[in-house]
């Protein structure tokens, strides 16, 4: 059976627990990547796989040379979906395998991805989880019915395919950027360096406890939404927190795809989007039909999307930007958002969490362990 390779690990979260400790795991299902914590010999680590679920093809060849494709078939509503680290190899034609709508968290693909994450946990030896932490974008989290749905749907015995089951005793749901906030205290040295360079009113922090005295704006530019949380005295200010739909990476990729299609003179289908996405992340040309297309000429298009998304967030803050002490970015691609925010608010430190893609799920694991031990 496939197992997560070392290259998929992002960061060790905790050392091995005593055998009697509660088993806590976390899953952050984003529109682009699923991040999750798994057990291994070193303790609890973070791995990830693409947020793609492809209808399973029983006749497909799953071997890659001497090894099996690192995917699993998981059941959802009587059908099987292939998910996992190598799921891109199952993609064909116009099958994008993603759901980038506001109903994502009630949908078939979300369920397949969550069950895929649980399957990775089961393969790592965790078939009984005492506490599972799940995340939602801010606008979804603010809907109590959505939180209740996730708790009801993922507590109990979950069939994760091929005769394997995972039992989850309890589910708690967090707003996604809250995970990043919980992990800030581990990065004080790097944070203080940014505070010092900014030269504004905020002084370097003496300890993580100092965060409770600040108004911290958490910004999470995700695949579909731009989420933000204003956290004051360690608690969310709901009136100044929110999310903007179609304001994340998918909109950037779509804008570049449309501009590229106009350049090459032919339509480009949804299967091209992951390739454009990876080319943008790597700062390399995208290869289509044997031709390399440089994407740097579309930088004005990208920045126009980012600036519009930041404007929507500032409007949603309802003038609360006047009281912000610190801005912290998480998510898989925060650099352009950092640059726009630093230009917009030059006296406020703008800090990108190390390994920002994993920051939320790392914080979820920390929150879960604190609750389980408490």
CSV table of N, CA and C in Angstrom, one decimal, residues 161-282:
chain,number,residue,atom,x,y,z
A,161,UNK,N,-12.6,3.1,2.8
A,161,UNK,CA,-12.3,2.3,1.6
A,161,UNK,C,-11.5,1.0,1.9
A,162,UNK,N,-11.8,0.0,1.0
A,162,UNK,CA,-11.1,-1.2,1.0
A,162,UNK,C,-11.1,-1.9,2.4
A,163,UNK,N,-12.3,-1.8,3.0
A,163,UNK,CA,-12.5,-2.5,4.3
A,163,UNK,C,-11.9,-1.8,5.5
A,164,UNK,N,-11.3,-0.7,5.3
A,164,UNK,CA,-10.7,0.1,6.4
A,164,UNK,C,-11.7,1.1,7.0
A,165,UNK,N,-11.7,1.2,8.3
A,165,UNK,CA,-12.6,2.2,9.0
A,165,UNK,C,-11.8,3.0,10.0
A,166,UNK,N,-12.2,4.2,10.3
A,166,UNK,CA,-11.6,5.1,11.3
A,166,UNK,C,-12.7,5.5,12.2
A,167,UNK,N,-12.5,5.4,13.5
A,167,UNK,CA,-13.5,5.8,14.5
A,167,UNK,C,-13.0,7.1,15.1
A,168,UNK,N,-13.9,8.1,15.0
A,168,UNK,CA,-13.6,9.5,15.5
A,168,UNK,C,-14.6,9.8,16.7
A,169,UNK,N,-14.0,10.0,17.9
A,169,UNK,CA,-14.8,10.2,19.1
A,169,UNK,C,-15.5,11.6,19.0
A,170,UNK,N,-14.7,12.6,18.7
A,170,UNK,CA,-15.2,14.0,18.8
A,170,UNK,C,-14.5,14.8,17.7
A,171,UNK,N,-15.3,15.7,17.1
A,171,UNK,CA,-14.9,16.7,16.1
A,171,UNK,C,-15.1,18.1,16.6
A,172,UNK,N,-14.0,18.9,16.5
A,172,UNK,CA,-14.2,20.3,16.7
A,172,UNK,C,-13.8,21.1,15.4
A,173,UNK,N,-14.5,22.2,15.2
A,173,UNK,CA,-14.3,22.9,14.0
A,173,UNK,C,-13.8,24.3,14.3
A,174,UNK,N,-12.7,24.7,13.6
A,174,UNK,CA,-12.1,26.0,13.8
A,174,UNK,C,-12.2,26.8,12.5
A,175,UNK,N,-12.2,28.2,12.7
A,175,UNK,CA,-12.0,29.0,11.5
A,175,UNK,C,-10.5,28.9,11.0
A,176,UNK,N,-10.3,28.7,9.7
A,176,UNK,CA,-9.0,28.3,9.3
A,176,UNK,C,-7.9,29.2,9.7
A,177,UNK,N,-8.0,30.5,9.6
A,177,UNK,CA,-6.8,31.4,10.1
A,177,UNK,C,-6.6,31.3,11.6
A,178,UNK,N,-7.5,30.8,12.4
A,178,UNK,CA,-7.3,30.6,13.8
A,178,UNK,C,-6.1,29.6,14.1
A,179,UNK,N,-6.0,28.7,13.2
A,179,UNK,CA,-4.9,27.7,13.3
A,179,UNK,C,-3.5,28.4,13.2
A,180,UNK,N,-3.4,29.3,12.2
A,180,UNK,CA,-2.2,30.1,12.1
A,180,UNK,C,-1.9,31.0,13.3
A,181,UNK,N,-3.0,31.6,13.8
A,181,UNK,CA,-2.8,32.4,15.0
A,181,UNK,C,-2.2,31.6,16.2
A,182,UNK,N,-2.7,30.4,16.4
A,182,UNK,CA,-2.3,29.5,17.5
A,182,UNK,C,-0.8,29.2,17.4
A,183,UNK,N,-0.3,29.2,16.1
A,183,UNK,CA,1.1,28.8,15.9
A,183,UNK,C,2.1,30.0,15.9
A,184,UNK,N,1.6,31.2,16.0
A,184,UNK,CA,2.5,32.4,15.9
A,184,UNK,C,3.6,32.3,17.0
A,185,UNK,N,3.2,31.9,18.2
A,185,UNK,CA,4.1,32.0,19.4
A,185,UNK,C,5.4,31.2,19.2
A,186,UNK,N,5.4,30.2,18.2
A,186,UNK,CA,6.6,29.4,17.9
A,186,UNK,C,7.5,30.1,17.0
A,187,UNK,N,7.2,31.3,16.5
A,187,UNK,CA,8.0,32.0,15.5
A,187,UNK,C,8.4,33.4,16.0
A,188,UNK,N,8.6,33.6,17.3
A,188,UNK,CA,8.8,34.9,17.8
A,188,UNK,C,10.1,35.6,17.3
A,189,UNK,N,11.1,34.8,17.1
A,189,UNK,CA,12.4,35.4,16.6
A,189,UNK,C,12.2,36.0,15.2
A,190,UNK,N,11.6,35.3,14.3
A,190,UNK,CA,11.4,35.8,13.0
A,190,UNK,C,10.4,36.9,13.0
A,191,UNK,N,9.3,36.8,13.8
A,191,UNK,CA,8.3,37.9,13.9
A,191,UNK,C,9.0,39.1,14.4
A,192,UNK,N,9.8,39.0,15.5
A,192,UNK,CA,10.4,40.2,16.0
A,192,UNK,C,11.4,40.9,15.0
A,193,UNK,N,12.0,40.1,14.2
A,193,UNK,CA,12.9,40.7,13.1
A,193,UNK,C,12.0,41.5,12.2
A,194,UNK,N,10.9,41.1,11.8
A,194,UNK,CA,10.0,41.9,10.9
A,194,UNK,C,9.5,43.1,11.7
A,195,UNK,N,9.1,43.0,12.9
A,195,UNK,CA,8.7,44.2,13.7
A,195,UNK,C,9.8,45.2,13.8
A,196,UNK,N,11.0,44.8,14.0
A,196,UNK,CA,12.1,45.7,14.1
A,196,UNK,C,12.4,46.4,12.7
A,197,UNK,N,12.3,45.6,11.6
A,197,UNK,CA,12.6,46.2,10.3
A,197,UNK,C,11.5,47.2,9.9
A,198,UNK,N,10.2,47.0,10.4
A,198,UNK,CA,9.1,47.9,10.0
A,198,UNK,C,9.3,49.2,10.6
A,199,UNK,N,9.8,49.3,11.9
A,199,UNK,CA,10.0,50.5,12.6
A,199,UNK,C,8.8,51.3,12.9
A,200,UNK,N,7.7,50.7,13.1
A,200,UNK,CA,6.4,51.3,13.5
A,200,UNK,C,6.3,51.4,15.0
A,201,UNK,N,5.1,51.6,15.5
A,201,UNK,CA,4.8,51.7,16.9
A,201,UNK,C,5.0,50.5,17.7
A,202,UNK,N,4.8,49.3,17.0
A,202,UNK,CA,4.9,48.0,17.8
A,202,UNK,C,6.3,47.7,18.1
A,203,UNK,N,6.5,47.3,19.4
A,203,UNK,CA,7.9,46.9,19.9
A,203,UNK,C,8.0,45.4,19.8
A,204,UNK,N,9.2,44.8,19.7
A,204,UNK,CA,9.4,43.4,19.7
A,204,UNK,C,8.7,42.7,20.9
A,205,UNK,N,8.2,41.6,20.7
A,205,UNK,CA,7.4,40.9,21.7
A,205,UNK,C,8.4,40.1,22.6
A,206,UNK,N,8.1,40.1,23.9
A,206,UNK,CA,8.9,39.4,24.9
A,206,UNK,C,8.6,37.9,25.0
A,207,UNK,N,7.3,37.6,24.8
A,207,UNK,CA,6.8,36.2,24.8
A,207,UNK,C,5.5,36.1,24.0
A,208,UNK,N,5.1,34.9,23.8
A,208,UNK,CA,3.8,34.7,23.1
A,208,UNK,C,2.6,35.3,23.8
A,209,UNK,N,2.7,35.4,25.1
A,209,UNK,CA,1.6,36.0,25.9
A,209,UNK,C,1.3,37.4,25.4
A,210,UNK,N,2.4,38.1,24.9
A,210,UNK,CA,2.2,39.5,24.5
A,210,UNK,C,1.2,39.6,23.3
A,211,UNK,N,1.0,38.5,22.6
A,211,UNK,CA,0.0,38.6,21.5
A,211,UNK,C,-1.4,38.9,22.0
A,212,UNK,N,-1.7,38.5,23.2
A,212,UNK,CA,-3.0,38.7,23.8
A,212,UNK,C,-3.3,40.2,24.0
A,213,UNK,N,-2.3,41.0,24.0
A,213,UNK,CA,-2.5,42.5,24.2
A,213,UNK,C,-2.6,43.2,22.8
A,214,UNK,N,-2.5,42.5,21.7
A,214,UNK,CA,-2.5,43.1,20.4
A,214,UNK,C,-3.8,42.8,19.6
A,215,UNK,N,-4.1,43.7,18.6
A,215,UNK,CA,-5.1,43.5,17.6
A,215,UNK,C,-4.3,42.9,16.4
A,216,UNK,N,-4.6,41.6,16.2
A,216,UNK,CA,-3.8,40.9,15.2
A,216,UNK,C,-4.8,40.5,14.0
A,217,UNK,N,-4.4,40.9,12.8
A,217,UNK,CA,-5.2,40.6,11.6
A,217,UNK,C,-4.6,39.4,11.0
A,218,UNK,N,-5.3,38.3,11.0
A,218,UNK,CA,-4.8,37.1,10.3
A,218,UNK,C,-5.4,37.1,8.9
A,219,UNK,N,-4.6,36.9,7.9
A,219,UNK,CA,-5.0,37.0,6.5
A,219,UNK,C,-4.6,35.7,5.8
A,220,UNK,N,-5.6,35.0,5.2
A,220,UNK,CA,-5.4,33.7,4.6
A,220,UNK,C,-5.9,33.7,3.2
A,221,UNK,N,-5.0,34.0,2.2
A,221,UNK,CA,-5.4,34.0,0.8
A,221,UNK,C,-5.4,32.5,0.3
A,222,UNK,N,-6.6,31.9,0.3
A,222,UNK,CA,-6.7,30.5,-0.1
A,222,UNK,C,-6.9,30.4,-1.6
A,223,UNK,N,-7.3,29.2,-2.0
A,223,UNK,CA,-7.5,28.8,-3.4
A,223,UNK,C,-8.7,29.6,-3.9
A,224,UNK,N,-9.8,29.6,-3.2
A,224,UNK,CA,-11.0,30.3,-3.6
A,224,UNK,C,-11.4,31.5,-2.9
A,225,UNK,N,-11.2,31.5,-1.6
A,225,UNK,CA,-11.6,32.7,-0.8
A,225,UNK,C,-10.3,33.4,-0.2
A,226,UNK,N,-10.5,34.7,0.1
A,226,UNK,CA,-9.6,35.4,0.9
A,226,UNK,C,-10.3,35.6,2.3
A,227,UNK,N,-9.7,34.9,3.3
A,227,UNK,CA,-10.2,34.9,4.7
A,227,UNK,C,-9.4,35.9,5.5
A,228,UNK,N,-10.1,36.6,6.4
A,228,UNK,CA,-9.4,37.4,7.4
A,228,UNK,C,-10.1,37.3,8.8
A,229,UNK,N,-9.3,37.3,9.8
A,229,UNK,CA,-9.8,37.3,11.2
A,229,UNK,C,-9.1,38.4,11.9
A,230,UNK,N,-9.9,39.3,12.6
A,230,UNK,CA,-9.4,40.2,13.5
A,230,UNK,C,-9.5,39.6,14.9
A,231,UNK,N,-8.3,39.4,15.5
A,231,UNK,CA,-8.3,38.8,16.8
A,231,UNK,C,-7.8,39.8,17.8
A,232,UNK,N,-8.6,40.0,18.8
A,232,UNK,CA,-8.3,41.0,19.9
A,232,UNK,C,-8.4,40.3,21.2
A,233,UNK,N,-7.3,40.4,22.0
A,233,UNK,CA,-7.2,39.7,23.3
A,233,UNK,C,-7.5,38.2,23.2
A,234,UNK,N,-7.0,37.6,22.1
A,234,UNK,CA,-7.1,36.2,21.8
A,234,UNK,C,-8.4,35.7,21.3
A,235,UNK,N,-9.4,36.7,21.1
A,235,UNK,CA,-10.7,36.3,20.6
A,235,UNK,C,-11.0,36.9,19.3
A,236,UNK,N,-11.8,36.2,18.5
A,236,UNK,CA,-12.2,36.7,17.2
A,236,UNK,C,-13.2,37.9,17.3
A,237,UNK,N,-13.0,39.0,16.6
A,237,UNK,CA,-13.9,40.0,16.5
A,237,UNK,C,-14.8,39.7,15.3
A,238,UNK,N,-16.0,39.2,15.5
A,238,UNK,CA,-16.8,38.7,14.3
A,238,UNK,C,-17.3,39.8,13.4
A,239,UNK,N,-17.4,41.0,13.9
A,239,UNK,CA,-17.9,42.1,13.1
A,239,UNK,C,-16.9,42.6,12.0
A,240,UNK,N,-15.6,42.4,12.4
A,240,UNK,CA,-14.5,42.9,11.5
A,240,UNK,C,-13.8,41.7,10.8
A,241,UNK,N,-14.3,40.5,10.9
A,241,UNK,CA,-13.8,39.3,10.3
A,241,UNK,C,-14.7,38.9,9.2
A,242,UNK,N,-14.1,38.2,8.2
A,242,UNK,CA,-15.0,37.8,7.1
A,242,UNK,C,-14.2,37.1,6.0
A,243,UNK,N,-14.8,36.9,4.9
A,243,UNK,CA,-14.2,36.3,3.7
A,243,UNK,C,-14.8,36.8,2.4
A,244,UNK,N,-13.9,36.9,1.4
A,244,UNK,CA,-14.3,37.3,0.1
A,244,UNK,C,-14.3,36.1,-0.8
A,245,UNK,N,-15.4,35.7,-1.4
A,245,UNK,CA,-15.4,34.6,-2.3
A,245,UNK,C,-14.8,35.0,-3.7
A,246,UNK,N,-14.2,34.0,-4.4
A,246,UNK,CA,-13.6,34.3,-5.7
A,246,UNK,C,-12.6,35.4,-5.5
A,247,UNK,N,-11.7,35.3,-4.5
A,247,UNK,CA,-10.7,36.3,-4.2
A,247,UNK,C,-9.4,35.7,-3.9
A,248,UNK,N,-9.2,34.4,-4.3
A,248,UNK,CA,-8.0,33.7,-3.9
A,248,UNK,C,-7.2,33.3,-5.2
A,249,UNK,N,-6.5,32.2,-5.0
A,249,UNK,CA,-5.6,31.7,-6.0
A,249,UNK,C,-6.3,31.3,-7.3
A,250,UNK,N,-7.5,30.7,-7.2
A,250,UNK,CA,-8.2,30.3,-8.3
A,250,UNK,C,-8.5,31.4,-9.3
A,251,UNK,N,-8.9,32.6,-8.7
A,251,UNK,CA,-9.1,33.7,-9.5
A,251,UNK,C,-7.9,34.2,-10.3
A,252,UNK,N,-6.7,34.2,-9.6
A,252,UNK,CA,-5.5,34.5,-10.2
A,252,UNK,C,-5.2,33.6,-11.4
A,253,UNK,N,-5.3,32.3,-11.1
A,253,UNK,CA,-5.0,31.3,-12.2
A,253,UNK,C,-5.9,31.5,-13.3
A,254,UNK,N,-7.2,31.7,-13.0
A,254,UNK,CA,-8.2,31.9,-14.1
A,254,UNK,C,-7.9,33.1,-14.9
A,255,UNK,N,-7.5,34.2,-14.3
A,255,UNK,CA,-7.2,35.4,-15.0
A,255,UNK,C,-6.0,35.2,-15.9
A,256,UNK,N,-5.0,34.5,-15.4
A,256,UNK,CA,-3.8,34.2,-16.3
A,256,UNK,C,-4.2,33.3,-17.4
A,257,UNK,N,-5.0,32.3,-17.1
A,257,UNK,CA,-5.5,31.3,-18.1
A,257,UNK,C,-6.2,32.1,-19.3
A,258,UNK,N,-7.1,33.0,-18.9
A,258,UNK,CA,-7.8,33.7,-19.9
A,258,UNK,C,-6.9,34.6,-20.7
A,259,UNK,N,-5.9,35.2,-20.1
A,259,UNK,CA,-5.0,36.1,-20.8
A,259,UNK,C,-4.1,35.2,-21.8
A,260,UNK,N,-3.7,34.0,-21.2
A,260,UNK,CA,-2.8,33.1,-22.1
A,260,UNK,C,-3.6,32.6,-23.2
A,261,UNK,N,-4.9,32.3,-23.0
A,261,UNK,CA,-5.7,31.7,-24.1
A,261,UNK,C,-5.9,32.8,-25.2
A,262,UNK,N,-6.0,34.1,-24.8
A,262,UNK,CA,-6.1,35.1,-25.8
A,262,UNK,C,-4.8,35.2,-26.6
A,263,UNK,N,-3.6,35.0,-25.9
A,263,UNK,CA,-2.3,35.1,-26.6
A,263,UNK,C,-2.1,34.0,-27.6
A,264,UNK,N,-2.5,32.7,-27.2
A,264,UNK,CA,-2.2,31.6,-28.0
A,264,UNK,C,-3.3,31.4,-29.1
A,265,UNK,N,-4.5,32.1,-28.9
A,265,UNK,CA,-5.5,32.1,-29.9
A,265,UNK,C,-6.4,30.8,-29.9
A,266,UNK,N,-6.5,30.1,-28.7
A,266,UNK,CA,-7.4,29.0,-28.7
A,266,UNK,C,-7.8,28.8,-27.2
A,267,UNK,N,-9.0,28.2,-27.0
A,267,UNK,CA,-9.5,28.0,-25.6
A,267,UNK,C,-8.5,27.1,-24.9
A,268,UNK,N,-8.4,27.3,-23.6
A,268,UNK,CA,-7.7,26.4,-22.7
A,268,UNK,C,-8.6,25.9,-21.6
A,269,UNK,N,-8.8,24.5,-21.6
A,269,UNK,CA,-9.7,23.9,-20.7
A,269,UNK,C,-9.3,23.8,-19.3
A,270,UNK,N,-10.2,23.3,-18.4
A,270,UNK,CA,-9.9,23.3,-16.9
A,270,UNK,C,-8.7,22.4,-16.6
A,271,UNK,N,-8.3,21.4,-17.4
A,271,UNK,CA,-7.2,20.5,-17.1
A,271,UNK,C,-5.9,21.3,-17.1
A,272,UNK,N,-5.9,22.4,-17.8
A,272,UNK,CA,-4.6,23.2,-17.9
A,272,UNK,C,-4.4,24.0,-16.6
A,273,UNK,N,-5.4,24.2,-15.8
A,273,UNK,CA,-5.3,25.1,-14.6
A,273,UNK,C,-4.2,24.7,-13.6
A,274,UNK,N,-4.2,23.4,-13.3
A,274,UNK,CA,-3.1,22.9,-12.3
A,274,UNK,C,-1.7,23.2,-12.8
A,275,UNK,N,-1.5,23.1,-14.2
A,275,UNK,CA,-0.2,23.3,-14.7
A,275,UNK,C,0.1,24.8,-14.7
A,276,UNK,N,-0.8,25.7,-14.9
A,276,UNK,CA,-0.6,27.1,-14.8
A,276,UNK,C,-0.3,27.5,-13.4
A,277,UNK,N,-1.1,26.9,-12.4
A,277,UNK,CA,-0.9,27.1,-11.0
A,277,UNK,C,0.5,26.8,-10.6
A,278,UNK,N,1.0,25.6,-11.0
A,278,UNK,CA,2.4,25.2,-10.6
A,278,UNK,C,3.4,26.1,-11.2
A,279,UNK,N,3.2,26.5,-12.4
A,279,UNK,CA,4.2,27.3,-13.1
A,279,UNK,C,4.3,28.7,-12.4
A,280,UNK,N,3.1,29.2,-12.0
A,280,UNK,CA,3.1,30.5,-11.2
A,280,UNK,C,3.9,30.3,-9.9
A,281,UNK,N,3.6,29.2,-9.2
A,281,UNK,CA,4.3,29.0,-7.9
A,281,UNK,C,5.8,28.9,-8.1
A,282,UNK,N,6.2,28.2,-9.2
A,282,UNK,CA,7.7,28.0,-9.4
A,282,UNK,C,8.4,29.1,-10.1
